[in-house]
Coordinates of C-alpha atoms and ligand atoms in Angstrom, one line a residue:
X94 CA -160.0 124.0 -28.7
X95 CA -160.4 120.6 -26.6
X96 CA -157.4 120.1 -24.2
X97 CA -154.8 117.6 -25.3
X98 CA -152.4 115.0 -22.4
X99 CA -149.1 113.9 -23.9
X100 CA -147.8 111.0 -22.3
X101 CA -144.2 110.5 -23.5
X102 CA -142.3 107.0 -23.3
X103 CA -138.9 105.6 -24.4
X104 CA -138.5 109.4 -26.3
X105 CA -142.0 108.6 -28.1
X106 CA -145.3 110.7 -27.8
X107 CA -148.7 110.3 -27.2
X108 CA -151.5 112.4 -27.2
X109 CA -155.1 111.7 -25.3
X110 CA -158.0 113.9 -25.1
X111 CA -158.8 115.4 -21.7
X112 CA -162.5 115.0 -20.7
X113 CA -164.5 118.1 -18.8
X114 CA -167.5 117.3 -16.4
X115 CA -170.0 120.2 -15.3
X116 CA -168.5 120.7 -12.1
X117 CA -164.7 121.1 -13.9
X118 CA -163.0 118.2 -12.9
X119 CA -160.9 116.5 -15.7
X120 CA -159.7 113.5 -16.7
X121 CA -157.2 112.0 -19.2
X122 CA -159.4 109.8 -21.5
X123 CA -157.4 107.2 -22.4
X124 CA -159.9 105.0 -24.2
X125 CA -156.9 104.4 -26.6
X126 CA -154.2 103.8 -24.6
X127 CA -153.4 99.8 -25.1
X128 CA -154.1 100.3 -29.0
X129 CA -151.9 103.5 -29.3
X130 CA -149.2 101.9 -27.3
X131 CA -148.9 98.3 -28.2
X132 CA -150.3 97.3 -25.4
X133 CA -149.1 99.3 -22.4
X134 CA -151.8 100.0 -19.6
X135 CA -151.8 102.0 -16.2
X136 CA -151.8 100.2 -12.8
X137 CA -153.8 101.6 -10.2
X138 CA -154.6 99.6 -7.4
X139 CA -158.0 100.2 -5.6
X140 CA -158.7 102.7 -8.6
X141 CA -157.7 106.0 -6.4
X142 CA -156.8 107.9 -9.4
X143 CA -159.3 105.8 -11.9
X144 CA -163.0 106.9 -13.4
X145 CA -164.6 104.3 -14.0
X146 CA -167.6 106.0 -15.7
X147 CA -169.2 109.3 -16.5
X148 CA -172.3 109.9 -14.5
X149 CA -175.0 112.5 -13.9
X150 CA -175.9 111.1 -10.7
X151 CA -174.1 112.2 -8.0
X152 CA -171.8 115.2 -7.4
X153 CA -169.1 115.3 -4.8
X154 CA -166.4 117.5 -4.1
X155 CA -164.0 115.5 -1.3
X156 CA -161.7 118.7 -0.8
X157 CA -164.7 121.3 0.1
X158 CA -166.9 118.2 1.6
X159 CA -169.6 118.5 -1.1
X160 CA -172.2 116.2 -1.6
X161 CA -175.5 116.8 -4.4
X162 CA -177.8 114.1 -5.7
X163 CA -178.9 115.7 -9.4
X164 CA -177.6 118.9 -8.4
X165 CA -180.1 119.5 -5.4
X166 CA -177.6 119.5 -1.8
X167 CA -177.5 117.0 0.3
X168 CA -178.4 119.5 3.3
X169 CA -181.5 121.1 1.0
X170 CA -182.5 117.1 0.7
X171 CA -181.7 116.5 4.3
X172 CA -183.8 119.1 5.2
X173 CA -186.6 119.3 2.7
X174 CA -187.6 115.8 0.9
X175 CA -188.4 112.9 1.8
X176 CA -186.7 109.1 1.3
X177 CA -188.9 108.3 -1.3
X178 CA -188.9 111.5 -3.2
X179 CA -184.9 111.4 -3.3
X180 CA -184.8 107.7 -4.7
X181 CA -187.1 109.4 -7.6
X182 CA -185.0 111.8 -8.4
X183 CA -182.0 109.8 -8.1
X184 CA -183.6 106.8 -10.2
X185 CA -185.5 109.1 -12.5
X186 CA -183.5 112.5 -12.8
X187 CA -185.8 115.0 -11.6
X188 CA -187.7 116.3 -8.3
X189 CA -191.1 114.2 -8.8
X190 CA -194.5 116.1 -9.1
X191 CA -197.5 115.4 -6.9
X192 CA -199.1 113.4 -8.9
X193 CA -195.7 111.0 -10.0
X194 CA -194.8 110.5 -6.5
X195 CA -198.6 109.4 -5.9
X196 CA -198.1 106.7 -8.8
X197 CA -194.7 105.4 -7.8
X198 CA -195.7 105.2 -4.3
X199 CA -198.8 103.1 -5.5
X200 CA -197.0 101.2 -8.0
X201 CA -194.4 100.0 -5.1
X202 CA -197.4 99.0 -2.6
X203 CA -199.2 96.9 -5.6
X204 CA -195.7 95.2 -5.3
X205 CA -194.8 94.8 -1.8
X206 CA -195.8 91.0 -1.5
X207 CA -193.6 88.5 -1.3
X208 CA -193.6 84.9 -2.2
X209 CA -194.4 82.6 0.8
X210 CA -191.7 80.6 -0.9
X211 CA -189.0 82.9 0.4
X212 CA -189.7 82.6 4.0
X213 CA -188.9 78.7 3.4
X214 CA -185.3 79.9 2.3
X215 CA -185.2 82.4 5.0
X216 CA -186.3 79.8 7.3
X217 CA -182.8 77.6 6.5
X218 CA -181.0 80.1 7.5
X219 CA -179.6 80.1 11.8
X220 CA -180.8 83.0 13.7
X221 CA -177.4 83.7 13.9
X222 CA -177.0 84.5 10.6
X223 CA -175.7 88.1 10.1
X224 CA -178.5 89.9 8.3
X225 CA -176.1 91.1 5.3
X226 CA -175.8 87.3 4.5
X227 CA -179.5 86.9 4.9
X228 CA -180.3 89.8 2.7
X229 CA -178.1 89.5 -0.2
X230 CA -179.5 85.6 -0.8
X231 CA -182.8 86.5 -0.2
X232 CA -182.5 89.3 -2.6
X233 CA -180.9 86.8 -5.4
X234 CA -183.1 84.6 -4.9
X235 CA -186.0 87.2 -6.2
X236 CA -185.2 86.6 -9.3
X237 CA -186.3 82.9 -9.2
X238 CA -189.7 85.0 -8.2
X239 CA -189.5 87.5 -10.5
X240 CA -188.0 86.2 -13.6
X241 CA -188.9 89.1 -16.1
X242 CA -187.1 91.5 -13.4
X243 CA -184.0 90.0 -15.8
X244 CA -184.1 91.2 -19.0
X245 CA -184.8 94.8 -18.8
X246 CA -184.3 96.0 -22.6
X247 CA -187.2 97.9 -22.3
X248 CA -187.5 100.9 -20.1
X249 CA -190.7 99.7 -19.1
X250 CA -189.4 96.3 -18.0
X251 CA -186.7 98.4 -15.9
X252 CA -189.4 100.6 -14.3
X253 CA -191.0 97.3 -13.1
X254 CA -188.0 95.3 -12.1
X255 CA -187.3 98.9 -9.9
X256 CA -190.2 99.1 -8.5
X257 CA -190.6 95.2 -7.4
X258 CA -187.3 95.7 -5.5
X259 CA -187.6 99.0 -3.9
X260 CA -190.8 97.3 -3.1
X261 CA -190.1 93.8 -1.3
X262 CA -186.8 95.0 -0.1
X263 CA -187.9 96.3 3.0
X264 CA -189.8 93.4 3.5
X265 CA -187.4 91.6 3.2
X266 CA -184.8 93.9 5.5
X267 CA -188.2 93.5 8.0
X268 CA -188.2 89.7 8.1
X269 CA -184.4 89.1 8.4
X270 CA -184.5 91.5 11.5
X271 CA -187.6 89.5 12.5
X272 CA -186.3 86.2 12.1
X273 CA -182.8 87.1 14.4
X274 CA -185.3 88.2 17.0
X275 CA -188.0 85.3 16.5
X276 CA -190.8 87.2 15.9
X277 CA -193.4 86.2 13.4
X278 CA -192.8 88.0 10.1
X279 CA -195.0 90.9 9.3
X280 CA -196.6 92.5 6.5
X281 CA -196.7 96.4 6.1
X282 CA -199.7 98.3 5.9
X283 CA -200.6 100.4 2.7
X284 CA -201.5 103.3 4.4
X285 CA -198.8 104.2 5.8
X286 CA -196.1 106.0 4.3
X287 CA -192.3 104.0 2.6
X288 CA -190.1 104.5 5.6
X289 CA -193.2 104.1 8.3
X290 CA -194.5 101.5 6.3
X291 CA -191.1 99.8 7.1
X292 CA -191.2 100.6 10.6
X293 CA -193.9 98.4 11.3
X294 CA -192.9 95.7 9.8
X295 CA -189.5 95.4 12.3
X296 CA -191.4 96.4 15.2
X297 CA -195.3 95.6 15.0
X298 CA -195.4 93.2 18.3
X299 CA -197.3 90.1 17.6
X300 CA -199.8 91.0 20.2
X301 CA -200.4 94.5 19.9
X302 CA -201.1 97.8 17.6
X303 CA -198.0 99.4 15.8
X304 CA -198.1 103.2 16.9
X305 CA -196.2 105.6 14.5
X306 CA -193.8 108.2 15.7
X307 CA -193.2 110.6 13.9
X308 CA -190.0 111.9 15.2
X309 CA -188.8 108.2 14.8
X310 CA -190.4 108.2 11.1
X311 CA -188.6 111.1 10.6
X312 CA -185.0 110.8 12.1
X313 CA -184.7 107.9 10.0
X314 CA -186.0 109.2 6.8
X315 CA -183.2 111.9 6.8
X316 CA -180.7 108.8 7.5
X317 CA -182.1 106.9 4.6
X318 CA -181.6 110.1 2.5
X319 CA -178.1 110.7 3.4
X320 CA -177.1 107.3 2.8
X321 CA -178.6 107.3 -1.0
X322 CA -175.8 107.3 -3.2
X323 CA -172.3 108.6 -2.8
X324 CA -171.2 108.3 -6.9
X325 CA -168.5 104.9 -7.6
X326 CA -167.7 104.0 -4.2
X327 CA -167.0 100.0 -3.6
X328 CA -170.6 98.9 -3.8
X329 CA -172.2 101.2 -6.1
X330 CA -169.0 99.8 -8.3
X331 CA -169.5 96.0 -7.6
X332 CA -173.6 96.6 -8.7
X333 CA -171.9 98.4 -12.0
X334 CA -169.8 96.0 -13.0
X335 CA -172.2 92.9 -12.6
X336 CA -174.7 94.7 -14.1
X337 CA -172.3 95.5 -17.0
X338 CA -172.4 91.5 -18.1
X339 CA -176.1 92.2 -18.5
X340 CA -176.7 90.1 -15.2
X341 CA -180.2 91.1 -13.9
X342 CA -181.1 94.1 -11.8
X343 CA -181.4 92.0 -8.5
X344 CA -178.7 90.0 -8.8
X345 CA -176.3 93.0 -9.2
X346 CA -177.8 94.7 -6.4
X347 CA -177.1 91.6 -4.5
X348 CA -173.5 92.1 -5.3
X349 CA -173.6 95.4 -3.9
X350 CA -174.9 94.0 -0.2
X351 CA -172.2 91.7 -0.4
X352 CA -169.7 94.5 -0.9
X353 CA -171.5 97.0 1.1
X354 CA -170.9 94.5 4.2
X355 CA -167.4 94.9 4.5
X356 CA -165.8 96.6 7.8
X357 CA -164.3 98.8 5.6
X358 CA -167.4 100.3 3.7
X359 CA -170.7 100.0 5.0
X360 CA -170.3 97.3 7.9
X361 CA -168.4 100.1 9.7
X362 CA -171.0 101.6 11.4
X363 CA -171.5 98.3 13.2
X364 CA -168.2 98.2 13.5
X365 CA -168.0 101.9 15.0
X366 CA -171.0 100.8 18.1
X367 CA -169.0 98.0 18.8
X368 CA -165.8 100.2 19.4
X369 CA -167.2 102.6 21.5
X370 CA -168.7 99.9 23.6
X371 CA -165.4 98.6 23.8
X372 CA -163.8 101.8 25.0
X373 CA -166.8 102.0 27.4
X374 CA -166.3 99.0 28.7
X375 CA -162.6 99.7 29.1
X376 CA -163.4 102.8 31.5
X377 CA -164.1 105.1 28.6
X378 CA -160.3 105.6 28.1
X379 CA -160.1 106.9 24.2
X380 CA -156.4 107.2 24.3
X381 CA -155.4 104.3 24.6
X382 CA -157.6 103.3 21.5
X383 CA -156.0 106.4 19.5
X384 CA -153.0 105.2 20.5
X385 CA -154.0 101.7 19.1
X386 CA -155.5 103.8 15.7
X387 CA -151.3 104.8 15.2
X388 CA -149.8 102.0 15.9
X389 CA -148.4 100.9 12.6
X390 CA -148.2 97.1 13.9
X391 CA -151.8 97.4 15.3
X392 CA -154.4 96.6 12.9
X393 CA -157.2 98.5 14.8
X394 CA -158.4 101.4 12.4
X395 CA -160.5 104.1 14.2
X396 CA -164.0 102.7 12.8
X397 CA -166.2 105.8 11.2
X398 CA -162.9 108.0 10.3
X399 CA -161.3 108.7 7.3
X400 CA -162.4 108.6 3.3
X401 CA -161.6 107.5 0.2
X402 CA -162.7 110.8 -1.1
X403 CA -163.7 113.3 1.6
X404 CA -160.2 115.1 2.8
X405 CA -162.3 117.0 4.7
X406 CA -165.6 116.9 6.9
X407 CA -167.6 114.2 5.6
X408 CA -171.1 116.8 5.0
X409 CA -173.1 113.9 6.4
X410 CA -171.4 113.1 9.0
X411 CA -171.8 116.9 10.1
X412 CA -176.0 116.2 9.6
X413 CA -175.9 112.8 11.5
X414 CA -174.2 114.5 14.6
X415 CA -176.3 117.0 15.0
X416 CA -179.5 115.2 14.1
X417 CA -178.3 112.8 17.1
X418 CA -178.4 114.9 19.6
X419 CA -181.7 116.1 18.4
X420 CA -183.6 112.4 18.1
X421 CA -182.0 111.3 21.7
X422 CA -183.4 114.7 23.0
X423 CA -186.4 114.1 21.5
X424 CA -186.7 110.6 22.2
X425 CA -185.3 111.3 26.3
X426 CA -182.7 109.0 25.6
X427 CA -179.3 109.3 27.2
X428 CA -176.2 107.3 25.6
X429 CA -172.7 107.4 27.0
X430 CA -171.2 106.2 23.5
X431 CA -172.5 109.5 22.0
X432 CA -170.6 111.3 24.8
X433 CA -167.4 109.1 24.1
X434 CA -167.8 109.2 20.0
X435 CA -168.2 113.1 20.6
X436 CA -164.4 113.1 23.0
X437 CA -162.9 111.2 19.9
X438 CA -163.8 113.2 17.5
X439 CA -162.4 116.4 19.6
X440 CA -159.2 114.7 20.1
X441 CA -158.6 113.4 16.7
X442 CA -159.0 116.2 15.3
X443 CA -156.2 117.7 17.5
X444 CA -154.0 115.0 16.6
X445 CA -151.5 115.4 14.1
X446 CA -151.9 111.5 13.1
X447 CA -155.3 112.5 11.9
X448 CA -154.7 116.0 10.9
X449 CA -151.9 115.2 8.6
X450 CA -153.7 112.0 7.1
X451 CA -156.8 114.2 6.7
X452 CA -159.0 111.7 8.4
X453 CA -162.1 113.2 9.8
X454 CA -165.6 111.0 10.7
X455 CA -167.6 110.3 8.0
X456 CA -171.1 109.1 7.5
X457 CA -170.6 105.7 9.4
X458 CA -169.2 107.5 12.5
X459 CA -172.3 109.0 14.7
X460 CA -175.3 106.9 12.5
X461 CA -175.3 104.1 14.3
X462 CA -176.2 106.0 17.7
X463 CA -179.4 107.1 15.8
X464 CA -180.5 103.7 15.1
X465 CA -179.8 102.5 18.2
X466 CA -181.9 105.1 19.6
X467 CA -184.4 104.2 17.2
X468 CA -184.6 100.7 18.7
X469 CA -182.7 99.1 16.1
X470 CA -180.2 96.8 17.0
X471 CA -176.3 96.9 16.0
X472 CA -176.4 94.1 13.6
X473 CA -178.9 95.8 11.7
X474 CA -177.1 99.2 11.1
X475 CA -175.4 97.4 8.1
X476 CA -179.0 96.5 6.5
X477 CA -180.1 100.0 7.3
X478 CA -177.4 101.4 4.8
X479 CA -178.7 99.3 2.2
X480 CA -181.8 100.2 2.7
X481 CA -180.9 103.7 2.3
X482 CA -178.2 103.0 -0.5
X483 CA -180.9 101.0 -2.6
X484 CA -182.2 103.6 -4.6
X485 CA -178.4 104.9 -5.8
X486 CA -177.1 101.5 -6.7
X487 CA -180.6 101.2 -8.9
X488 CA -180.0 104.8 -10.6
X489 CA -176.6 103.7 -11.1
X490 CA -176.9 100.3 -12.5
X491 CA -180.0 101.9 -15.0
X492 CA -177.4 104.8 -16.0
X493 CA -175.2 102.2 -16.8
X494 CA -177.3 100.3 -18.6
X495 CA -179.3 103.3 -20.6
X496 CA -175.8 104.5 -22.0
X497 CA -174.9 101.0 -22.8
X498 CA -171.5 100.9 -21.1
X499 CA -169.5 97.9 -22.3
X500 CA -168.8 94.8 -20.0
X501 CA -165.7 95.8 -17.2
X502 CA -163.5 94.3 -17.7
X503 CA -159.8 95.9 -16.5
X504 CA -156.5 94.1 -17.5
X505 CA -153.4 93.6 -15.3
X506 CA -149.2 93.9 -14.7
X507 CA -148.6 90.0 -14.5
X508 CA -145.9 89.6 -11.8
X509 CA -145.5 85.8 -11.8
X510 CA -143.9 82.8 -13.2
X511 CA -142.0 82.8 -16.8
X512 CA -143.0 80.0 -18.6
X513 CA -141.7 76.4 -17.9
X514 CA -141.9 73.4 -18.5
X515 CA -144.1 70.4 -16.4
X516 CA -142.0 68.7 -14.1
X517 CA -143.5 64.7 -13.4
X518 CA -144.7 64.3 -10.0
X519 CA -141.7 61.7 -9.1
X520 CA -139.5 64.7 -10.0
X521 CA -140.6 67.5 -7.9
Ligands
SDX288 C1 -168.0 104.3 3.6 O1 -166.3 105.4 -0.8 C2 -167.4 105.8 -0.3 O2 -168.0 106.8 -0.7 C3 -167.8 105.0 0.9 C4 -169.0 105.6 1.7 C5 -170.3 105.6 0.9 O3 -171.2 106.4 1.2 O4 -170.4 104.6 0.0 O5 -168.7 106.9 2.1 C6 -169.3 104.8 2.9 O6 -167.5 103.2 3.3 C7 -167.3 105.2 4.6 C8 -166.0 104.6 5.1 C9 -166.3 103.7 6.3 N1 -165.1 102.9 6.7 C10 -164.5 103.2 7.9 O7 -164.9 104.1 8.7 C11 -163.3 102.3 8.2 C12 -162.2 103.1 8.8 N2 -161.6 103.9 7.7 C13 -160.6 103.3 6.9 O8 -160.4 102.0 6.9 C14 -160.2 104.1 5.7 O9 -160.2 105.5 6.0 C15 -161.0 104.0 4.4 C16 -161.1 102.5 4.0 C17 -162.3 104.5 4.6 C18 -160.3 104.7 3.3 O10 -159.1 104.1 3.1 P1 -158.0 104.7 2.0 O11 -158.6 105.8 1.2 O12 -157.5 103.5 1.2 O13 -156.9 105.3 2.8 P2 -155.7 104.5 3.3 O14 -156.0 103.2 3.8 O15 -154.7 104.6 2.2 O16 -155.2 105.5 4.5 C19 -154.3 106.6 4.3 C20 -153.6 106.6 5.7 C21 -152.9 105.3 6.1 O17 -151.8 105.7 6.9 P3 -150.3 105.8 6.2 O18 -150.1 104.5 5.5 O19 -150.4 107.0 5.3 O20 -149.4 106.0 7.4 O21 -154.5 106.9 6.7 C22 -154.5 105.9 7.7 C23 -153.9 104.7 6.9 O22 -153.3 103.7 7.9 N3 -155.9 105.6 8.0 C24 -156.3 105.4 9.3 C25 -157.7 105.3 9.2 N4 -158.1 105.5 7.9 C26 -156.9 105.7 7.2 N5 -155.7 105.2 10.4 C27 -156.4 105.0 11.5 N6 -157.8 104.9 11.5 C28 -158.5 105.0 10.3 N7 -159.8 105.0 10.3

């Protein structure tokens, strides 16, 4: 017997079918709201309380702090896969064999050139530019390059228009670090692995041999793969609802960079750095800057803390820290800002501000101390995310597009003006 929701307004009923997922959450399906109601609608700013989709993507659970790509943990992942092997089973569904990881790997390197005609664009740009800017034209600007990357009706044009981008967008992640710090733009090498592969393109000094570190290869694998999806938040949303008016792969996953970049998503863990800078610089006093957190009339959030949807640890948070102190061991690297991220945590999470609010860090709050031990400067942290979070807006937009969601579209409460009547300029 499927579950009923009555809704019941001015002494009349309604009745809407509640929807089940496989992890039992529910939702009211209201599909048939405005047409069962004459037009009434729900308001729901933000969309806290909204699904905007089903999905077989991602699975989190913001109460326990639960996180699974297909199923499969993100501490199992974390721990076990690699970057590449994740975005195939994000993209694709399923765990890749041998032998299918071998052919996407290869069908990504024949890709990974990119038309000289791009550095003349990136060439307009300052050296100031922030690479988010840089990397969401650059990546609209593909589809000048790549114009069949647009209409994807087959799956075989999809698979190609996938593969193009997960293909040139490190390159293109490579030359906007490059051009910032005025080195000549590089070209990867095919032997190496994805994420090494990438690695040599920031970092290959004009002059000399690129040397692979493993531990570095490594520590930021696991960072790519805990950034790979994280179901409908803001960005993953924006590259949905472009996509839904059937606008091209690349230019939706421009979108997303664009919304990724905000302070409050993923420009935060730029935003986090710079904070505890700023409290080192100030004598490394984190009170103060709690106290600045609570003050209503203050606009300073505590960058890296709090969650949409986690109410509880944010599970890769809990992997970042730890994998911190392990790559800054590793590496022999001491940072002070770890020291002072480490006293804010403790005392946040003794402070009923934060306690009651159930604000705890989340992914944004200790990843940035990686890459900067990585050698990868704070402007780029943002970049790095969408790096990572490439391979979950694509599985996204092609779920979207596979079950042939209709365009988005949501309505409004109008709160303005009644109608009247024009009044002649000499009048007003
Ligand atoms: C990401 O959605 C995703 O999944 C995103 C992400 C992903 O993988 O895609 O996980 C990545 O974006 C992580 C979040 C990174 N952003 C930050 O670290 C910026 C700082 N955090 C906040 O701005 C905030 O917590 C948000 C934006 C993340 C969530 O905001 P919500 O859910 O809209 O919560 P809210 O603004 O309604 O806050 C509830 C209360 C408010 O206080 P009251 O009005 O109840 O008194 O908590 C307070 C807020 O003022 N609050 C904070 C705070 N975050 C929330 N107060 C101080 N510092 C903070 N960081």
């Amino acid at each position: 017997m499927s579950r009923i929701a009555t809704l019941e307004i001015d002494g009349k009923k309604y009745e809407f079918p509640i929807v089940e997922g496989t992890e039992n959450e529910i939702a009211i399906d209201i599909k048939s709201l405005r047409g069962s109601t004459g037009g009434i609608t729900t308001l729901d700013p933000g969309y806290k309380n909204t699904g905007s989709c089903e999905s077989a993507i991602t699975f989190l659970n913001g109460e326990k702090g639960v996180l699974r790509y297909r199923g499969y943990s993100i501490e199992e992942l974390a721990e076990k896969a690699n970057f590449l092997e994740v975005a195939y089973l994000l993209i694709f569904g399923e765990l890749p064999t041998r032998a299918q990881l071998d052919k996407f790997h290869s069908d990504i390197k024949a890709q990974s050139h990119v038309d000289e005609d791009v550095k003349k664009i990136l060439d307009g740009f300052p050296k100031s530019a922030h690479p988010m800017g840089v990397l969401s034209s650059l990546t609209s600007a593909l589809v000048a390059f790549n114009p069949s990357s647009v209409n994807v009706d087959s799956e075989e044009d999809m698979y190609n228009a996938i593969v193009r981008i997960l293909a040139k967008f490190p390159v293109l992640t490579a030359w906007a670090y490059r051009k910032r710090a005025g080195l000549p733009l590089d070209y990867g090498d095919d032997s190496l692995g994805y994420v090494d592969n990438f690695l040599k393109m920031m970092f290959k000094k004009p002059n000399g041999e690129y040397a692979s570190d493993k531990k570095v290869v490594d520590a930021l694998d696991k960072l790519l793969i805990l950034h790979a999806d994280h179901e409908q938040n803001c960005s993953t949303s924006t590259v949905r609802i472009v996509g839904s008016s059937h606008a091209g792969l690349f230019a939706s996953l421009s979108a997303g960079i664009n919304a990724l970049w905000g302070p409050l998503h993923g420009g935060a863990n730029q935003a986090v750095i710079e904070m505890l800078e700023a409290i080192k610089e100030d004598g490394g006093d984190t009170k103060k800057f709690m106290a600045k957190a609570k003050d209503k009339e203050d606009p300073f959030r505590l960058m890296g803390f709090g969650h949409r949807v986690y109410k509880n640890f944010d599970p890769r948070a809990k992997i970042i820290k730890k994998s911190a102190d392990e790559v800054l061991e590793s590496l022999g690297i001491q940072d002070e800002v770890l020291d002072i991220a480490k006293g804010l945590e403790r005392e946040a999470l003794e402070d009923s501000y934060f306690v009651d609010r159930k604000l705890y860090p989340n992914v944004d709050f200790y990843s940035g101390i990686i890459y900067r031990a990585l050698g990868i400067p704070v402007e780029m942290f943002t970049p790095m995310f969408a790096l990572g979070r490439l391979p979950g807006w694509i599985a996204q937009w092609r779920e979207m597009r596979l079950r042939k969601e209709p365009i988005g579209r949501p309505r409004q409460v109008y709160i303005g003006e009644t109608q009247r009547s024009f009044k002649p300029i000499e009048n007003r």
